[in-house]
Coordinates of N, CA and C in Angstrom, one line a residue:
X1 N -17.1 -12.1 10.4 CA -17.6 -11.0 9.6 C -17.0 -9.7 10.1
X2 N -16.6 -8.9 9.2 CA -16.1 -7.6 9.6 C -17.3 -6.7 9.9
X3 N -17.1 -5.6 10.6 CA -18.2 -4.7 10.9 C -17.7 -3.2 10.9
X4 N -18.6 -2.4 10.6 CA -18.3 -0.9 10.5 C -17.7 -0.5 11.9
X5 N -16.6 0.3 11.8 CA -16.0 0.8 13.0 C -14.9 0.0 13.6
X6 N -14.8 -1.3 13.1 CA -13.7 -2.1 13.5 C -12.4 -1.7 12.8
X7 N -11.3 -2.0 13.5 CA -10.0 -1.7 12.9 C -9.2 -3.0 12.7
X8 N -8.7 -3.2 11.5 CA -7.9 -4.4 11.2 C -6.7 -4.0 10.5
X9 N -5.7 -4.9 10.4 CA -4.5 -4.7 9.6 C -5.0 -5.0 8.1
X10 N -4.5 -4.1 7.2 CA -4.9 -4.1 5.8 C -3.6 -4.0 5.0
X11 N -3.5 -4.8 4.0 CA -2.4 -4.8 3.1 C -2.7 -3.9 1.9
X12 N -2.1 -2.7 2.0 CA -2.3 -1.7 0.9 C -1.3 -1.8 -0.2
X13 N -0.4 -2.8 0.0 CA 0.6 -3.1 -1.1 C 1.6 -2.0 -1.2
X14 N 2.3 -2.0 -2.3 CA 3.4 -1.0 -2.5 C 2.9 0.4 -2.7
X15 N 3.6 1.3 -2.0 CA 3.3 2.7 -2.1 C 3.5 3.2 -3.5
X16 N 2.7 4.1 -4.0 CA 2.8 4.7 -5.3 C 2.6 6.2 -5.2
X17 N 3.7 7.0 -5.5 CA 3.7 8.4 -5.4 C 3.2 8.9 -4.0
X18 N 2.0 9.6 -4.0 CA 1.5 10.1 -2.7 C 0.6 9.1 -2.0
X19 N 0.3 8.0 -2.6 CA -0.6 7.0 -2.0 C 0.1 6.4 -0.8
X20 N -0.7 5.9 0.1 CA -0.2 5.2 1.3 C 0.1 3.8 0.8
X21 N 0.9 3.1 1.5 CA 1.2 1.7 1.2 C 1.5 0.9 2.4
X22 N 2.0 -0.3 2.2 CA 2.3 -1.3 3.2 C 1.2 -1.8 4.0
X23 N 1.4 -2.7 4.9 CA 0.4 -3.2 5.8 C 0.2 -2.2 7.0
X24 N -1.0 -1.8 7.2 CA -1.3 -0.8 8.2 C -2.7 -1.0 8.7
X25 N -3.0 -0.5 9.9 CA -4.4 -0.5 10.4 C -5.3 0.3 9.6
X26 N -6.5 -0.1 9.5 CA -7.6 0.7 8.8 C -8.9 0.4 9.4
X27 N -9.8 1.5 9.4 CA -11.1 1.4 9.9 C -12.0 0.9 8.8
X28 N -12.9 -0.1 9.1 CA -14.0 -0.5 8.2 C -15.0 0.6 8.2
X29 N -15.2 1.3 7.1 CA -16.2 2.3 7.0 C -17.5 1.8 6.4
X30 N -17.4 0.8 5.5 CA -18.6 0.3 4.8 C -19.7 -0.1 5.8
X31 N -20.9 0.1 5.4 CA -22.0 -0.2 6.3 C -22.2 -1.8 6.5
X32 N -22.8 -2.1 7.6 CA -22.9 -3.6 7.9 C -23.9 -4.3 7.0
X33 N -24.8 -3.7 6.4 CA -25.6 -4.3 5.4 C -24.8 -4.9 4.3
X34 N -23.9 -4.1 3.7 CA -23.0 -4.5 2.7 C -21.9 -5.5 3.2
X35 N -21.5 -5.3 4.4 CA -20.5 -6.2 5.0 C -21.1 -7.7 5.2
X36 N -22.4 -7.7 5.5 CA -23.0 -9.0 5.7 C -23.2 -9.7 4.3
X37 N -23.2 -8.9 3.2 CA -23.5 -9.5 1.9 C -22.2 -9.9 1.2
X38 N -21.0 -9.7 1.8 CA -19.7 -9.9 1.2 C -19.6 -11.4 0.7
X39 N -20.1 -12.3 1.5 CA -19.9 -13.7 1.2 C -20.6 -14.2 -0.1
X40 N -21.7 -13.5 -0.4 CA -22.5 -13.9 -1.6 C -22.3 -12.9 -2.7
X41 N -21.5 -11.8 -2.5 CA -21.4 -10.8 -3.6 C -20.3 -11.2 -4.6
X42 N -20.5 -10.9 -5.8 CA -19.6 -11.2 -6.9 C -18.3 -10.3 -6.7
X43 N -18.6 -9.1 -6.3 CA -17.5 -8.1 -6.1 C -17.3 -7.9 -4.6
X44 N -16.2 -8.4 -4.0 CA -16.0 -8.3 -2.6 C -15.1 -7.2 -2.2
X45 N -15.6 -6.0 -2.4 CA -14.9 -4.8 -2.1 C -15.4 -4.2 -0.8
X46 N -14.5 -3.5 -0.1 CA -14.7 -2.9 1.2 C -14.2 -1.5 1.3
X47 N -15.0 -0.6 1.8 CA -14.6 0.8 2.0 C -13.9 0.9 3.4
X48 N -12.6 1.4 3.3 CA -11.8 1.5 4.6 C -11.2 2.9 4.6
X49 N -10.7 3.3 5.8 CA -10.0 4.5 6.0 C -8.7 4.1 6.8
X50 N -7.5 4.4 6.2 CA -6.3 4.0 6.8 C -5.9 4.8 8.0
X51 N -5.1 4.3 8.9 CA -4.5 5.0 10.0 C -3.1 5.2 9.8
X52 N -2.5 6.2 10.4 CA -1.1 6.5 10.4 C -0.6 6.9 11.8
X53 N 0.6 6.5 12.1 CA 1.2 6.9 13.4 C 1.8 8.3 13.3
X54 N 1.9 8.8 12.0 CA 2.5 10.1 11.8 C 1.3 11.1 11.9
X55 N 1.6 12.3 12.5 CA 0.6 13.3 12.7 C 0.5 14.1 11.3
X56 N -0.2 13.5 10.4 CA -0.4 14.1 9.1 C -1.1 15.5 9.2
X57 N -0.6 16.5 8.5 CA -1.1 17.8 8.5 C -2.4 18.0 7.7
X58 N -3.5 17.7 8.3 CA -4.8 17.8 7.6 C -5.8 18.0 8.7
X59 N -6.9 18.7 8.3 CA -8.0 18.9 9.3 C -8.9 17.6 9.3
X60 N -8.6 16.7 8.4 CA -9.5 15.5 8.3 C -8.9 14.3 9.0
X61 N -8.4 14.5 10.2 CA -7.8 13.4 10.9 C -8.5 13.3 12.3
X62 N -8.4 12.1 12.8 CA -9.0 11.9 14.2 C -7.9 11.1 15.0
X63 N -7.5 11.6 16.1 CA -6.5 10.9 16.9 C -7.2 9.8 17.7
X64 N -6.5 8.7 17.7 CA -6.9 7.5 18.4 C -5.8 7.1 19.4
X65 N -6.2 7.0 20.7 CA -5.2 6.6 21.7 C -5.0 5.1 21.6
X66 N -3.8 4.7 22.1 CA -3.5 3.3 22.2 C -4.6 2.6 23.0
X67 N -5.0 1.4 22.6 CA -6.0 0.6 23.4 C -6.1 -0.8 22.7
X68 N -6.6 -1.7 23.5 CA -6.7 -3.1 23.0 C -5.4 -3.5 22.3
X69 N -5.5 -3.8 21.0 CA -4.2 -4.2 20.2 C -3.6 -3.1 19.4
X70 N -4.1 -1.9 19.6 CA -3.5 -0.7 18.9 C -2.4 -0.2 19.9
X71 N -1.2 -0.4 19.5 CA -0.1 -0.1 20.5 C 0.4 1.3 20.5
X72 N 0.2 2.1 19.4 CA 0.7 3.4 19.4 C -0.5 4.4 19.1
X73 N -0.2 5.7 19.5 CA -1.2 6.7 19.2 C -1.2 6.8 17.7
X74 N -2.4 6.8 17.1 CA -2.6 6.8 15.6 C -3.6 7.8 15.2
X75 N -3.6 8.1 13.9 CA -4.5 9.1 13.4 C -5.3 8.4 12.2
X76 N -6.6 8.5 12.3 CA -7.5 8.1 11.2 C -7.5 9.3 10.2
X77 N -7.1 9.0 9.0 CA -7.0 10.1 8.0 C -8.1 10.0 7.0
X78 N -9.2 10.8 7.3 CA -10.5 10.6 6.6 C -10.4 10.9 5.1
X79 N -9.4 11.8 4.7 CA -9.3 12.0 3.3 C -8.5 11.0 2.5
X80 N -8.2 9.9 3.2 CA -7.5 8.8 2.6 C -8.5 7.6 2.3
X81 N -9.7 7.9 2.1 CA -10.7 6.8 1.8 C -10.2 5.9 0.7
X82 N -10.5 4.6 0.9 CA -10.0 3.6 -0.1 C -11.0 2.5 -0.2
X83 N -11.3 2.0 -1.4 CA -12.0 0.8 -1.6 C -11.1 -0.3 -2.1
X84 N -11.1 -1.4 -1.4 CA -10.2 -2.5 -1.8 C -10.9 -3.9 -1.6
X85 N -10.2 -4.9 -2.2 CA -10.7 -6.2 -2.1 C -10.7 -6.8 -0.7
X86 N -11.7 -7.5 -0.3 CA -11.8 -8.1 1.0 C -10.6 -8.9 1.4
X87 N -10.0 -9.5 0.5 CA -8.8 -10.4 0.8 C -7.6 -9.6 1.3
X88 N -7.6 -8.3 1.1 CA -6.5 -7.4 1.6 C -6.7 -7.1 3.1
X89 N -7.9 -7.4 3.7 CA -8.1 -7.2 5.1 C -7.6 -8.5 5.8
X90 N -6.7 -8.3 6.8 CA -6.2 -9.5 7.5 C -7.0 -9.8 8.7
X91 N -8.3 -10.1 8.5 CA -9.2 -10.4 9.6 C -8.8 -11.7 10.3
X92 N -8.1 -12.6 9.7 CA -7.6 -13.8 10.4 C -6.6 -13.5 11.5
X93 N -6.0 -12.3 11.5 CA -5.1 -11.8 12.6 C -5.9 -11.2 13.7
X94 N -7.2 -11.0 13.6 CA -8.0 -10.5 14.6 C -8.2 -9.0 14.6
X95 N -9.2 -8.6 15.3 CA -9.5 -7.2 15.3 C -8.5 -6.4 16.2
X96 N -8.1 -5.3 15.8 CA -7.1 -4.5 16.5 C -7.9 -3.7 17.6
X97 N -8.9 -3.0 17.3 CA -9.8 -2.4 18.2 C -11.0 -1.9 17.5
X98 N -11.9 -1.3 18.2 CA -13.2 -0.8 17.6 C -13.4 0.7 18.0
X99 N -13.9 1.5 17.0 CA -14.1 2.9 17.4 C -15.3 3.0 18.3
X100 N -15.3 4.0 19.1 CA -16.5 4.2 20.0 C -17.6 4.9 19.0
X101 N -18.8 4.9 19.5 CA -19.9 5.5 18.7 C -19.5 7.0 18.3
X102 N -19.0 7.7 19.3 CA -18.6 9.1 19.1 C -17.5 9.2 18.0
X103 N -16.5 8.4 18.1 CA -15.4 8.4 17.1 C -15.9 8.1 15.7
X104 N -16.8 7.1 15.6 CA -17.4 6.7 14.3 C -18.2 7.9 13.8
X105 N -19.0 8.6 14.6 CA -19.8 9.7 14.1 C -18.9 10.9 13.7
X106 N -17.8 11.1 14.4 CA -16.8 12.1 14.1 C -16.2 11.8 12.7
X107 N -15.8 10.5 12.5 CA -15.3 10.1 11.2 C -16.3 10.4 10.1
X108 N -17.5 10.0 10.3 CA -18.5 10.2 9.2 C -18.7 11.7 8.9
X109 N -18.7 12.5 10.0 CA -18.9 13.9 9.8 C -17.7 14.5 9.0
X110 N -16.5 14.1 9.2 CA -15.3 14.6 8.5 C -15.4 14.1 7.0
X111 N -15.9 12.9 6.8 CA -16.0 12.4 5.4 C -17.1 13.2 4.7
X112 N -18.2 13.6 5.4 CA -19.3 14.4 4.8 C -18.7 15.7 4.4
X113 N -17.8 16.3 5.2 CA -17.2 17.6 4.8 C -16.3 17.5 3.5
X114 N -15.9 16.3 3.2 CA -15.1 16.1 2.0 C -15.9 16.2 0.7
X115 N -17.2 15.9 0.8 CA -17.9 15.8 -0.4 C -18.9 16.9 -0.6

């Protein structure tokens, strides 16, 4: 089961205009109540936030240092929120890393600033 704050490889498919694309790490943002229900849900969608190794010029990013299976300094780009099908998450390849409580709270705060 995936859990909020975990980072996995996600297949965002082909890039379209200014959208992000390709297989890249993403943070599971969806809450764990919904994550636990995915197996029985008709619609298996998951809310994620992609990471980029490029220092995107936005105030809505959080720098993540390399650790565990995250090999490069990366940036969580909070204004790139995305809902996608569970099958796009490559959970079978294992978790890359997990956000600390402070990092997850910072991400949630940046997302609250967006709305």
